[in-house]
Each structure stands twice: as structure tokens, then as C-alpha cells.
XYZ file of C-alpha atoms in Angstrom:
653
model
C -6.454 6.605 -14.324
C -4.528 9.561 -12.938
C -0.770 9.348 -12.615
C 0.099 8.919 -8.992
C 3.062 10.027 -6.963
C 6.095 7.770 -7.407
C 5.991 4.503 -5.503
C 7.641 1.158 -5.873
C 4.549 -0.937 -5.257
C 0.833 -0.382 -5.383
C -0.629 -0.601 -1.900
C -4.211 -1.795 -2.107
C -6.408 -1.215 0.926
C -10.015 -2.129 1.505
C -12.348 0.346 3.146
C -12.162 -1.652 6.362
C -8.389 -1.223 6.460
C -8.122 2.485 5.693
C -7.042 3.274 9.244
C -4.889 0.197 9.744
C -1.207 0.672 10.495
C 1.116 -0.497 7.757
C 4.763 -1.240 7.249
C 6.471 -0.751 3.898
C 8.141 -3.881 2.596
C 11.216 -4.045 0.438
C 10.534 -6.204 -2.623
C 13.442 -8.442 -3.584
C 13.172 -9.353 -7.274
C 14.278 -12.474 -9.056
C 17.459 -14.053 -7.828
C 20.861 -13.577 -9.389
C 22.106 -16.615 -11.193
C 25.128 -17.759 -13.112
C 24.543 -19.334 -16.472
C 27.092 -20.322 -19.061
C 26.287 -18.251 -22.110
C 27.133 -18.540 -25.757
C 29.626 -15.719 -25.424
C 32.920 -16.976 -24.053
C 33.255 -14.112 -21.576
C 29.682 -13.944 -20.314
C 28.727 -15.880 -17.184
C 25.751 -13.867 -15.973
C 22.057 -14.610 -16.047
C 20.575 -15.745 -19.347
C 17.952 -12.995 -19.177
C 20.705 -10.408 -19.819
C 22.978 -12.389 -22.140
C 24.588 -9.928 -24.619
C 25.114 -12.539 -27.355
C 24.432 -11.013 -30.794
C 24.097 -13.231 -33.845
C 24.662 -12.395 -37.487
C 21.438 -11.824 -39.425
C 20.838 -14.106 -42.398
C 21.817 -12.668 -45.783
C 19.264 -10.782 -47.846
C 17.361 -13.346 -49.914
C 17.830 -13.218 -53.657
C 14.961 -12.196 -55.900
C 12.905 -10.441 -53.224
C 9.904 -8.608 -54.688
C 9.589 -5.159 -53.156
C 6.488 -3.933 -55.009
C 3.216 -5.846 -54.843
C -0.500 -5.344 -54.372
C -3.006 -6.409 -51.739
C -6.638 -6.668 -52.780
C -9.226 -6.733 -49.984
C -12.919 -7.409 -50.202
C -15.048 -4.680 -48.680
C -17.280 -7.359 -47.151
C -16.333 -10.421 -45.139
C -19.201 -12.287 -46.798
C -17.017 -12.614 -49.888
C -13.938 -13.806 -47.947
C -13.284 -17.514 -47.714
C -11.271 -18.851 -44.771
C -11.788 -16.175 -42.144
C -11.061 -17.313 -38.617
C -13.505 -17.630 -35.769
C -14.004 -14.364 -33.825
C -10.927 -13.516 -31.761
C -10.323 -11.353 -28.699
C -7.623 -8.746 -28.241
C -6.396 -10.818 -25.312
C -5.490 -13.655 -27.699
C -1.799 -13.398 -26.808
C -1.341 -13.761 -23.069
C 1.309 -15.059 -20.698
C 2.094 -18.340 -18.995
C 3.923 -17.585 -15.755
C 5.749 -20.356 -13.940
C 4.111 -20.815 -10.541
C 7.445 -20.563 -8.730
C 8.055 -16.944 -9.775
C 4.692 -15.368 -9.036
C 6.003 -13.619 -5.927
C 8.732 -12.089 -8.044
C 6.477 -11.055 -10.930
C 3.307 -10.105 -9.036
C 4.692 -8.778 -5.762
C 5.275 -9.818 -2.173
C 1.603 -10.393 -1.441
C -1.880 -9.044 -2.114
C -1.036 -5.721 -0.506
C 2.271 -5.014 -2.227
C 2.166 -5.444 -5.987
C 4.895 -4.965 -8.564
C 4.024 -1.722 -10.327
C 6.076 -2.437 -13.498
C 4.042 -5.602 -13.963
C 0.810 -3.661 -13.495
C 1.971 -1.070 -16.009
C 2.776 -3.711 -18.604
C -0.552 -5.443 -18.125
C -2.370 -2.087 -18.227
C -0.877 -1.391 -21.651
C -2.486 -4.577 -22.917
C -5.760 -4.046 -21.065
C -6.085 -0.596 -22.647
C -5.820 -2.120 -26.109
C -7.549 -5.462 -25.639
C -9.974 -4.893 -22.778
C -8.483 -7.701 -20.687
C -5.310 -9.738 -20.162
C -5.168 -13.530 -19.930
C -2.553 -15.120 -17.688
C -1.855 -18.722 -16.900
C -0.104 -19.516 -13.615
C 1.403 -22.979 -13.704
C 4.005 -25.015 -15.543
C 5.897 -28.012 -14.264
C 5.673 -26.721 -10.716
C 1.863 -26.755 -10.671
C 1.984 -30.540 -10.522
C 3.681 -30.629 -7.123
C 2.050 -27.534 -5.617
C 0.668 -27.893 -2.086
C -1.703 -25.361 -0.523
C -0.837 -24.658 3.131
C -2.349 -22.380 5.769
C 0.790 -20.296 6.241
C 4.526 -20.202 5.625
C 7.424 -18.956 7.770
C 7.942 -15.224 7.482
C 4.498 -14.678 5.998
C 5.625 -15.443 2.444
C 3.048 -16.735 -0.015
C 5.222 -19.344 -1.760
C 8.247 -21.446 -0.835
C 10.031 -24.340 -2.480
C 11.334 -27.638 -1.215
C 14.037 -28.329 -3.732
C 14.792 -31.771 -5.083
C 11.916 -33.618 -3.460
C 9.986 -34.801 -6.514
C 12.425 -37.202 -8.172
C 11.710 -35.605 -11.545
C 14.563 -35.594 -14.082
C 14.057 -31.827 -14.449
C 14.601 -31.472 -10.700
C 11.296 -29.665 -10.268
C 10.807 -28.541 -6.651
C 7.761 -29.116 -4.515
C 5.965 -25.800 -4.290
C 4.254 -24.705 -1.079
C 1.866 -21.786 -1.341
C -0.848 -20.027 0.627
C -4.208 -18.539 -0.316
C -2.448 -15.172 -0.462
C -1.533 -16.063 -4.049
C -5.206 -15.881 -5.045
C -5.838 -12.622 -3.196
C -2.825 -11.188 -5.003
C -4.259 -12.305 -8.319
C -7.642 -10.831 -7.418
C -6.123 -7.436 -6.664
C -4.193 -7.505 -9.922
C -7.428 -8.334 -11.730
C -9.216 -5.427 -10.068
C -6.570 -3.099 -11.488
C -5.925 -4.496 -14.973
C -8.800 -6.923 -15.647
C -6.583 -10.006 -15.704
C -8.270 -13.371 -16.298
C -6.562 -16.499 -14.995
C -5.849 -20.106 -15.885
C -4.638 -22.368 -13.060
C -3.728 -26.037 -12.758
C -4.944 -28.776 -10.421
C -1.924 -30.756 -9.127
C -1.847 -34.039 -10.991
C 1.211 -35.820 -9.637
C -0.835 -38.085 -7.356
C -4.356 -38.900 -8.497
C -4.821 -41.247 -5.543
C -4.590 -38.253 -3.232
C -5.921 -35.298 -5.187
C -5.280 -31.814 -3.853
C -8.275 -29.733 -4.902
C -7.552 -26.803 -2.622
C -6.372 -24.684 -5.546
C -9.786 -25.021 -7.159
C -11.768 -24.547 -3.935
C -9.986 -21.396 -2.810
C -9.448 -19.775 -6.204
C -13.128 -20.263 -7.064
C -14.054 -18.510 -3.822
C -11.650 -15.617 -4.388
C -11.662 -15.194 -8.183
C -14.681 -17.033 -9.524
C -17.539 -14.748 -8.567
C -15.861 -11.769 -10.251
C -15.392 -13.610 -13.524
C -11.602 -13.592 -13.236
C -11.147 -17.382 -13.308
C -11.068 -19.046 -16.737
C -10.311 -22.669 -15.941
C -8.089 -25.393 -14.507
C -5.585 -27.523 -16.338
C -5.765 -31.216 -15.515
C -2.193 -32.253 -16.131
C 0.725 -30.322 -17.562
C 2.329 -32.164 -20.482
C 1.145 -35.637 -19.413
C 2.834 -37.079 -22.482
C 6.159 -36.343 -20.750
C 5.244 -37.972 -17.441
C 6.923 -41.274 -18.277
C 10.085 -39.614 -19.598
C 10.273 -37.463 -16.450
C 9.754 -40.502 -14.212
C 6.415 -39.181 -12.964
C 4.463 -42.205 -14.239
C 5.338 -45.761 -15.346
C 7.048 -46.124 -18.701
C 3.825 -47.608 -20.105
C 1.756 -44.493 -19.341
C -0.517 -43.837 -22.326
C -3.424 -41.653 -23.503
C -5.869 -44.222 -22.153
C -4.242 -43.915 -18.740
C -4.626 -40.157 -18.911
C -8.293 -40.637 -19.841
C -8.798 -42.704 -16.700
C -7.022 -40.245 -14.426
C -8.886 -37.308 -15.927
C -12.072 -39.123 -14.969
C -10.856 -39.356 -11.380
C -10.502 -35.557 -11.274
C -13.917 -35.040 -12.879
C -15.559 -37.242 -10.264
C -13.754 -35.496 -7.420
C -14.701 -32.024 -8.682
C -18.317 -33.058 -9.160
C -18.447 -34.364 -5.590
C -16.837 -31.286 -4.061
C -19.413 -28.744 -2.910
C -16.633 -26.159 -2.469
C -16.038 -26.117 -6.228
C -19.199 -24.527 -7.608
C -18.162 -24.454 -11.273
C -17.966 -27.931 -12.774
C -17.365 -27.196 -16.456
C -14.050 -25.336 -16.695
C -11.482 -28.138 -16.793
C -8.752 -28.043 -19.452
C -7.219 -31.020 -21.250
C -4.900 -32.496 -22.351
C -2.084 -29.855 -22.511
C 0.245 -32.123 -24.471
C 3.835 -31.197 -25.305
C 3.838 -32.983 -28.655
C 5.164 -36.410 -27.684
C 1.639 -37.728 -28.044
C -0.512 -36.467 -30.871
C -3.722 -34.721 -29.810
C -5.628 -37.274 -31.885
C -4.336 -40.054 -29.628
C -6.213 -38.409 -26.764
C -9.312 -37.522 -28.786
C -9.495 -41.164 -29.868
C -9.911 -42.283 -26.255
C -13.295 -40.574 -26.233
C -12.235 -38.114 -23.547
C -14.030 -35.113 -25.029
C -17.287 -36.939 -25.627
C -17.211 -38.659 -22.259
C -16.442 -35.537 -20.244
C -17.822 -32.756 -22.417
C -19.902 -31.361 -19.544
C -16.730 -30.927 -17.471
C -14.462 -29.547 -20.183
C -14.174 -25.812 -20.715
C -11.122 -25.759 -22.984
C -8.921 -28.034 -25.052
C -5.230 -27.211 -24.932
C -1.742 -28.073 -26.126
C 1.745 -26.757 -25.392
C 4.549 -26.477 -27.907
C 8.057 -25.168 -28.477
C 9.585 -25.416 -31.967
C 13.019 -26.399 -30.640
C 14.881 -26.684 -27.348
C 18.039 -25.748 -25.502
C 17.938 -28.746 -23.180
C 21.417 -30.010 -24.030
C 22.953 -26.770 -22.772
C 20.864 -26.897 -19.587
C 20.748 -30.607 -18.761
C 22.846 -32.496 -21.290
C 19.647 -33.957 -22.749
C 19.267 -34.401 -26.504
C 21.563 -32.785 -29.050
C 23.327 -29.408 -28.993
C 21.585 -26.555 -30.787
C 23.844 -23.860 -32.225
C 21.821 -20.629 -32.241
C 23.520 -19.130 -35.282
C 22.683 -22.225 -37.302
C 18.968 -22.094 -36.498
C 18.419 -18.313 -36.403
C 17.115 -18.284 -39.977
C 14.460 -20.861 -39.040
C 12.650 -18.197 -37.013
C 12.830 -15.514 -39.667
C 10.138 -16.566 -42.094
C 6.411 -17.104 -42.329
C 6.842 -20.826 -42.963
C 7.900 -21.366 -39.351
C 4.528 -20.476 -37.866
C 2.645 -22.369 -40.569
C 4.657 -25.531 -39.896
C 4.216 -25.287 -36.124
C 0.456 -24.896 -36.426
C -0.072 -27.535 -39.139
C -0.204 -30.581 -36.796
C -3.007 -28.907 -34.828
C -5.363 -28.010 -37.693
C -7.307 -31.230 -37.274
C -7.614 -30.506 -33.556
C -8.877 -26.956 -34.003
C -11.545 -28.353 -36.331
C -12.316 -31.046 -33.754
C -12.589 -28.423 -31.024
C -14.981 -26.335 -33.105
C -17.131 -29.375 -33.848
C -17.350 -30.078 -30.118
C -18.005 -26.492 -29.108
C -14.745 -26.061 -27.205
C -12.121 -23.304 -27.517
C -8.635 -24.596 -28.354
C -5.672 -22.824 -26.782
C -1.878 -22.949 -26.909
C -1.413 -22.950 -23.152
C 2.375 -22.553 -23.188
C 4.821 -21.649 -25.934
C 7.880 -19.628 -26.791
C 10.956 -19.842 -28.983
C 12.647 -22.877 -27.402
C 12.070 -25.040 -24.360
C 14.639 -25.243 -21.585
C 14.852 -21.472 -21.402
C 15.215 -20.367 -25.007
C 18.265 -19.660 -27.172
C 20.847 -16.880 -26.731
C 20.819 -14.327 -29.530
C 17.432 -15.539 -30.811
C 14.830 -15.601 -28.047
C 15.671 -12.090 -26.870
C 15.873 -10.329 -30.239
C 13.723 -8.502 -32.754
C 13.746 -11.672 -34.828
C 11.786 -13.321 -32.003
C 9.445 -10.318 -31.921
C 8.556 -10.851 -35.575
C 8.347 -14.626 -35.184
C 6.123 -14.580 -32.075
C 3.709 -12.089 -33.635
C 3.467 -13.990 -36.932
C 3.156 -17.331 -35.124
C 0.434 -15.907 -32.880
C -1.545 -14.500 -35.789
C -1.170 -17.788 -37.643
C -2.654 -19.595 -34.644
C -5.549 -17.145 -34.581
C -6.123 -17.661 -38.316
C -6.085 -21.422 -37.679
C -8.844 -21.101 -35.049
C -6.880 -21.341 -31.855
C -8.590 -19.178 -29.235
C -5.452 -17.999 -27.483
C -1.714 -18.387 -27.037
C 0.316 -17.953 -23.858
C 3.972 -16.858 -24.030
C 5.882 -18.514 -21.223
C 7.692 -16.503 -18.555
C 10.476 -18.014 -16.469
C 13.219 -16.686 -14.247
C 16.690 -15.210 -14.524
C 18.022 -18.306 -16.286
C 15.655 -17.794 -19.222
C 16.364 -16.065 -22.543
C 12.802 -15.727 -23.797
C 11.084 -13.760 -21.027
C 8.638 -11.062 -22.135
C 9.588 -9.227 -18.922
C 12.059 -9.806 -16.101
C 12.412 -8.065 -12.716
C 15.970 -7.087 -11.746
C 18.240 -9.513 -9.890
C 18.735 -9.579 -6.156
C 20.456 -6.580 -4.539
C 19.855 -4.390 -7.601
C 16.286 -3.190 -7.076
C 17.459 0.060 -5.479
C 19.085 1.173 -8.735
C 17.832 -1.140 -11.479
C 14.403 -1.455 -13.011
C 12.781 -4.228 -15.048
C 13.909 -5.548 -18.393
C 11.236 -5.865 -21.067
C 11.982 -8.606 -23.569
C 11.533 -8.659 -27.311
C 8.386 -10.780 -27.391
C 6.408 -8.387 -25.181
C 6.263 -6.085 -28.208
C 4.576 -8.951 -30.069
C 1.822 -9.019 -27.465
C 1.213 -5.266 -27.725
C 0.881 -5.371 -31.509
C -1.404 -8.410 -31.365
C -3.639 -6.629 -28.843
C -3.934 -3.591 -31.102
C -4.443 -5.713 -34.196
C -7.423 -7.590 -32.707
C -8.759 -4.794 -30.522
C -11.279 -5.093 -27.689
C -14.456 -5.958 -29.622
C -14.127 -9.741 -29.439
C -15.384 -9.875 -33.037
C -12.072 -9.732 -34.907
C -11.694 -12.317 -37.668
C -8.312 -12.784 -39.295
C -7.107 -14.209 -42.590
C -3.646 -14.958 -43.932
C -3.555 -13.094 -47.255
C -0.716 -15.200 -48.684
C 0.687 -11.940 -49.973
C 3.420 -11.334 -52.510
C 2.950 -14.722 -54.162
C 3.021 -16.426 -50.757
C 6.487 -15.049 -49.995
C 7.744 -16.409 -46.689
C 9.549 -13.135 -46.002
C 6.645 -10.706 -46.482
C 3.481 -12.228 -44.999
C 0.353 -10.161 -44.464
C -2.892 -10.594 -42.539
C -6.225 -8.799 -42.796
C -8.595 -8.404 -39.870
C -12.333 -7.955 -40.318
C -14.861 -6.791 -37.749
C -18.614 -6.754 -38.197
C -18.244 -7.630 -41.849
C -15.718 -4.957 -42.864
C -11.898 -4.862 -43.103
C -10.472 -2.819 -40.227
C -6.747 -3.540 -39.974
C -3.815 -5.041 -41.848
C -0.633 -6.507 -40.370
C 2.266 -6.404 -42.839
C 5.584 -8.159 -42.095
C 9.077 -7.822 -43.489
C 11.447 -10.492 -42.126
C 14.422 -9.332 -44.192
C 17.250 -7.628 -42.311
C 18.809 -5.046 -44.624
C 20.208 -1.759 -43.262
C 20.594 -0.325 -46.777
C 16.856 0.139 -47.238
C 16.951 -1.756 -50.527
C 14.714 -4.498 -49.070
C 12.018 -2.183 -47.754
C 8.875 -2.980 -49.711
C 5.836 -0.990 -50.779
C 2.455 -2.611 -51.075
C -0.489 -1.042 -52.874
C -3.727 -1.717 -51.003
C -7.161 -1.698 -52.614
C -10.472 -2.258 -50.841
C -13.313 -3.329 -53.096
C -13.219 -2.086 -56.662
C -14.224 -3.223 -60.080
C -11.485 -5.861 -60.179
C -13.526 -7.959 -57.759
C -16.960 -6.709 -58.745
C -17.452 -4.344 -55.800
C -17.796 -0.619 -55.327
C -14.618 1.259 -54.463
C -14.167 1.282 -50.681
C -10.617 2.521 -50.123
C -10.700 5.323 -47.512
C -9.309 8.816 -48.013
C -6.720 8.250 -45.285
C -5.234 5.438 -43.218
C -3.097 5.394 -40.070
C 0.017 3.246 -39.756
C 2.052 2.249 -36.710
C 5.450 0.643 -37.195
C 7.206 -2.067 -35.198
C 10.851 -1.545 -36.070
C 14.488 -2.258 -35.182
C 17.824 -1.793 -36.972
C 18.284 -5.558 -37.357
C 16.654 -8.872 -36.526
C 19.573 -9.334 -34.109
C 18.664 -6.209 -32.132
C 17.807 -6.779 -28.473
C 16.632 -3.460 -27.046
C 16.463 -0.772 -29.725
C 13.011 -2.028 -30.683
C 10.286 0.559 -31.147
C 6.523 0.427 -31.389
C 5.233 3.608 -33.037
C 8.483 5.302 -32.033
C 8.302 4.265 -28.369
C 10.093 1.572 -26.440
C 10.842 0.196 -22.986
C 14.568 0.904 -22.913
C 17.458 -1.491 -22.511
C 18.388 -3.866 -19.695
C 17.182 -2.692 -16.257
C 15.577 0.458 -17.697
C 11.831 -0.163 -17.662
C 9.111 0.739 -15.193
C 6.591 -0.882 -17.518
C 5.668 2.306 -19.375
C 6.429 3.083 -22.986
C 8.990 5.871 -23.329
C 9.355 8.546 -25.972
C 6.912 10.265 -28.267
C 4.436 8.159 -30.170
C 4.726 8.352 -33.948
C 1.674 7.415 -36.006
C 1.854 7.930 -39.753
C -1.180 9.254 -41.621
C -1.142 8.258 -45.282
C -3.329 9.883 -47.890
C -4.933 7.442 -50.299
C -5.864 7.926 -53.940
C -9.582 7.283 -54.014
C -9.738 7.909 -57.745
C -7.572 4.832 -58.279
C -8.923 3.130 -55.138
C -5.422 2.620 -53.725
C -3.254 3.297 -50.675
C 0.483 2.651 -50.553
C 2.282 1.489 -47.415
C 6.027 0.940 -47.115
C 7.345 -1.663 -44.657
C 10.983 -1.421 -43.490
C 13.420 -4.333 -43.542
C 13.012 -5.590 -40.890
C 9.695 -4.453 -39.490
C 5.932 -4.687 -39.200
C 3.275 -2.182 -40.206
C -0.086 -2.209 -38.455
C -2.475 -0.432 -40.812
C -5.724 1.032 -39.489
C -8.208 1.199 -42.342
C -10.597 3.617 -40.657
C -10.579 6.228 -37.930
C -12.927 4.037 -35.897
C -10.506 1.113 -36.115
C -7.671 3.348 -34.980
C -9.707 4.832 -32.148
C -10.794 1.407 -30.932
C -7.353 -0.049 -30.206
C -4.632 2.121 -31.728
C -5.117 5.210 -29.614
C -5.921 4.005 -26.088
C -5.826 6.279 -23.015
C -2.717 5.942 -20.880
C -3.516 4.559 -17.430
C -0.327 3.497 -15.715
C 1.455 3.890 -12.401
C 4.699 5.856 -11.937
C 7.274 3.824 -10.040
C 10.265 5.992 -9.147
C 11.393 5.849 -5.528
C 14.364 4.855 -3.400
C 14.057 1.352 -1.991
C 16.066 -0.616 0.560
C 16.324 2.340 2.930
C 15.996 0.305 6.139
C 15.630 -3.459 5.870
C 16.396 -5.952 3.167
C 15.151 -9.419 2.397
C 17.432 -12.073 0.960
C 16.964 -14.599 -1.803
C 18.899 -17.782 -2.370
C 21.003 -16.962 -5.484
C 20.062 -19.897 -7.691
C 19.086 -20.195 -11.297
C 15.361 -20.521 -11.837
C 14.726 -22.756 -14.832
C 11.160 -23.369 -15.872
C 8.887 -25.384 -18.134
C 9.461 -28.198 -20.591
C 12.507 -29.460 -18.805
C 13.107 -26.378 -16.675
C 12.947 -26.387 -12.887
C 13.153 -24.102 -9.898
C 15.487 -23.744 -6.967
C 14.759 -23.240 -3.282
C 13.911 -19.608 -3.077
C 12.323 -17.886 -0.117
C 11.352 -14.256 -0.027
C 11.229 -12.959 3.519
C 9.270 -10.111 5.036
C 11.156 -7.410 6.894
C 8.097 -6.142 8.731
C 7.274 -6.725 12.382
C 3.659 -7.275 11.393
C 1.755 -8.603 8.429
C -1.238 -6.506 7.469
C -1.821 -8.626 4.371
C -3.448 -11.289 6.512
C -6.387 -8.985 6.946
C -6.785 -8.205 3.268
C -9.922 -10.164 2.480
C -13.329 -9.451 1.043
C -14.687 -7.108 -1.578
C -12.418 -5.303 -4.008
C -14.919 -2.525 -4.535
C -12.677 0.151 -3.059
C -9.047 0.448 -4.099
C -6.627 3.069 -2.811
C -3.044 3.755 -3.773
C -0.816 4.800 -0.901
C 1.372 7.795 -1.648
C -1.253 9.441 -3.783
C -4.221 9.806 -1.453
C -6.363 9.579 -4.570
C -9.142 7.114 -5.244
C -9.000 5.787 -8.777
C -12.398 6.019 -10.399
C -11.506 4.089 -13.556
C -9.482 0.991 -12.792
C -11.132 -1.319 -15.298
């Protein structure tokens, strides 16, 4: 895609609207909020909390020289995962913030978001996004909303202990998603409201199927979001059980099957548990066997800890400094995934993909000094790869609002969009590396190498495609500015030691994910590039890319790679592997322009708290135009123009 003239939002016009008059809107990003932070003097939004923790000490007895032996053929490798896609690591976006993340409507899209998604699409071929969370349960589809907005909230009307608002939305949400998909090949998960199974609201399935389904952009519908928390959140009787969920799921299946406006009958998702119930308690009801023809996916949701005491006074206080070390080792991801190994096997036996529909560092918004640091980058990447190795088919990092520490990306607060840009969070780097590690083939199989005598500080994964090793992902969790904890691994492919011919290449390419410390928030680089600090990103990587070419010793069948402390090395074992995902073309949108030159829209300045005990606040985004051209934006997406460039893109997907 060519680089267009600077603009704040992509303006998508169908051929039938080329001559239509338009009015430029001013996009008001996420609302300002006040959140008590860990730092005594900080009272701003959690998304920009400057809290910096002390890295754990360097572990004693760390081995900094070790070998990695790879088979030249996957046929000799025991324990390889199922084939994985480059889109394995996607995003779960709380329904209440879609107008802030995506844009005002289908006509005016947030270019930084498009740029970020394009970076992943270039590496993985597609991007998977779930729109939902607690607020999907109370969502109500309406014909229109005052001011032409596509979502609005009625705060405090649900009686839920998390104070989740009722969400009103229009079909414009789906047209917005469709236009995003046309640009960056996004694929979507949605959720059927499940708060009242006596009066099901299937409009989300009817309309989204009509808008997204025929283009292949719609992946499936959740039936229930964390139903194992319904009783605790006062959304069901205290006796609500897996058998009750089984019965209510059947109600939805029957309704979908009887609805001629829902053409696809086999893409429902269950049970999306939080962990209060075990998955086995649902499998034991017979749900999968009884409704296998309706089920497209099996899913769970999980956070390893929570910050709910700080947000709601629920549970026990969590002191971030005390738990920081828990995120800085390979054991963390292994322990999180362990309770689901039986379920991934069960899913495979029943021919269903198993997905982590929502996850991140800590529920109730994350933890200051952890969720927004390089330590979280390492943890999220390792955790994601461990899920892939354990035969999950995807993982969705949750995205909330201004009151959230763990966001992969955050638009600027209200009244700052004329001089501030987006903030890209630490875990977005995890998604980029995962996309490059798996690549776009859809045939990537991963194995945990249990490297360095199964050291929890230096894990390593190998990825095979079409029977051959193509990439390695090497971690170093240790934070040591002296360089003494950098390690060097000697890699061998094939060789007499394992009864194979030598297969180590003459050269390899290496890209590094690096930061000065696990406590670092913004000086994080991927192959020498980054997204800048707070309010500095337009969604494009900045700086010159640095890819290391390492000569191997084919006479000894070895290559040596050094991994900094802390850091990750993504090793491309062939030029084809590097060309497939490590060297994608740049297709992004420039975004520099002056906004707020005439009118402004206002946003209620409340904290948006999402998912697993988070909630939203009343938050209306108003149009400043005298007319709404978006109402006419319907039909084929075969022709896409970008206003301000007068250029038709010939390669959007």
C-alpha cells in the first residue's frame, strides 16, 4: 500500500458515494480518568501510570553457555503442537470502547489502530479480534442513537456487582468492523447477550452475519461470558451450575436453529469460563456431544492474578513488587496452562479448536509496574507460545480503557487528541513477535525445547513448517545491565549426534526484542524499532530496523546466538523463513494532521474499567456534523478510497 498524505482518520467511500458531500468529524479518544496509583503522587489514568518496580535479583548459578540440538525433520520430533496460525495472538476488546479504538463510525476509522493491525496482518496474514467482555451480556441492538453515535451506555442499570452498564449499539458497529476487515483482514469473534435467556436478543448474530459473514470475516459467537461468575455477580441464582448453563446453551441453540436470519448454525462458542468452574465440569454435562453440530469453538478465559481489591475492595490486596518475580519465569506460563491440558486433548478428540478468549496479566485492570513493562512483554509472549505448544488454537489479549494498566494500545485521553498520539503498551510487542514466529502459512508447529536443563529463566521454542525447522524463539528473563547474564547458545540442526546428516545452514538471521530492564515501560525495541513513549505513536514502528546476520560453522554443524539479559531472540533458520514473516512489506497509513480546528465533541470523564470485575461508565461520543453520511455507507466493500490522497489502494489485503 502506498503511503498517503497525512490524515487523522481513514475515510472509506463506496463507489456510489464518491460524489457525496462529507463533513470531517473530530474524533474524541478515550476519556480522561482519575485512578489512585501505586505511586503516592500519581493520580492520573492507570494507562499512563509511571510506577517503576525493582527488578528481581540475578539468580545464582545461571548457566550462560548451553547447546540446542534440533532434528532436521519433524518426523523425529515428539510432542509438536497442532498446526498454528500467525494470528494466534489476537485481541479481546471490551465492547464499550469500540468507538474509541475503531473510530467514530464506519466512515471515520482510527488510523493508529489500522496501522497496528496492519503490522500484524503483514506478518501473519490476518488479525483475530474479539469484541465483547462483560458488556456483551447486556448489549442491546437499536435502530439509532441520539447524535448518530454507534454505541451509548446506560450506567448502573444491570445490578451487577461490577456495575457493568447496559450497552446500546447500532448496526454501524458491524459496518465499522467490515471496513476495518477490508483494510487489514481482521476476523471477528462476537457474543450473543446471555443475561436473559427467556428473552434472547439475537440481533447481533442476524446483522453481523449479514454484514461480515459472507466475506469470511466472522469467526463465531460466544454464548455466555464467564458464566461461572454469574452467581457471584448476582446475574443468576446462587445455585447456578454447569447443568444450568447446559440447559440455557440449549435454549440459544434452538433459537439460532429456528432463526432464518442466522444462516450459519455451527459457530457458537462455549463455555468461556473464568476458572471458578473447571472445564471438565461443563464437559461432563455432555454439552459438547449434545450440541456438537452447533459448536464451532471451545473457549476459556483466565488471568493469573487480579487487582480487584484496589478497584472494588474485593478479595485481598496484591502488592505488585511482591509478585513481579512471578511473571519473570517460564514456570508461570506452564502453570497457567496446566489445568487446561485435559481440555485441549478433549477439544482435539471432538474436532473443535480450543481458544483462550480473554487473558492478560491481572484481572480488574492489571497491576502497576508489571502489566505495562518489558517483564509483561516477555511473560505474554512465553505464555502465548506455551498455549500454542499445548494445542490451544489462539489467545486474545484483553484491551480496556484509560483505567487499565495492561492495554496493548490506548488512544489519548479527552482534549488531548490535537497534540497527543496513541500509547502502545508492552504486550503489543509480544503480539508482533508471535506473528513473526508463526508466520502466515498456517502450518507452524511449535515445541518447548526445555532448554538449558529446563531452566525457568532461559526457555526456548522451535517452530517447524512442512517438516523442517524454520525458527527459534530464545528467551532470557534475567534483568542484568552488566551483561554478565547474557547467554550464548550453540545451535545444531541434524548431525551425527542424532543420526542425521548435518543440516545447519551457512547463515541465519536474528531479530532481537530488547529493553534495558524488565521494569522498562517504553524503551522496548523490536529489531531496533519501537513505538515511542506515552502519547507518541501513530501505530507505525519508528527507527531503522536492525537484523543480525550470523555466519554458522558448517564444518562443526553449529551456529551461535547470544541473547541479552533481558531479551528475546527470534532466529530465522533459512532465508525463506525470514522472507515469509520476518521481512514483510510496510503498508501503513500516515496520520499527522491538526485536529479540533472547528468543532469538538465531549466525553463524560469517567474511568472505564473492563472485564473480570471491570465495568464501564456512561460515555457518549457526539457528532459535530450537521449531517451523517455514514448512514448511507452500506453494501459492497469492493472499492475503497482514502480521502486526502486521491489514490485508490490496489493492495489492501
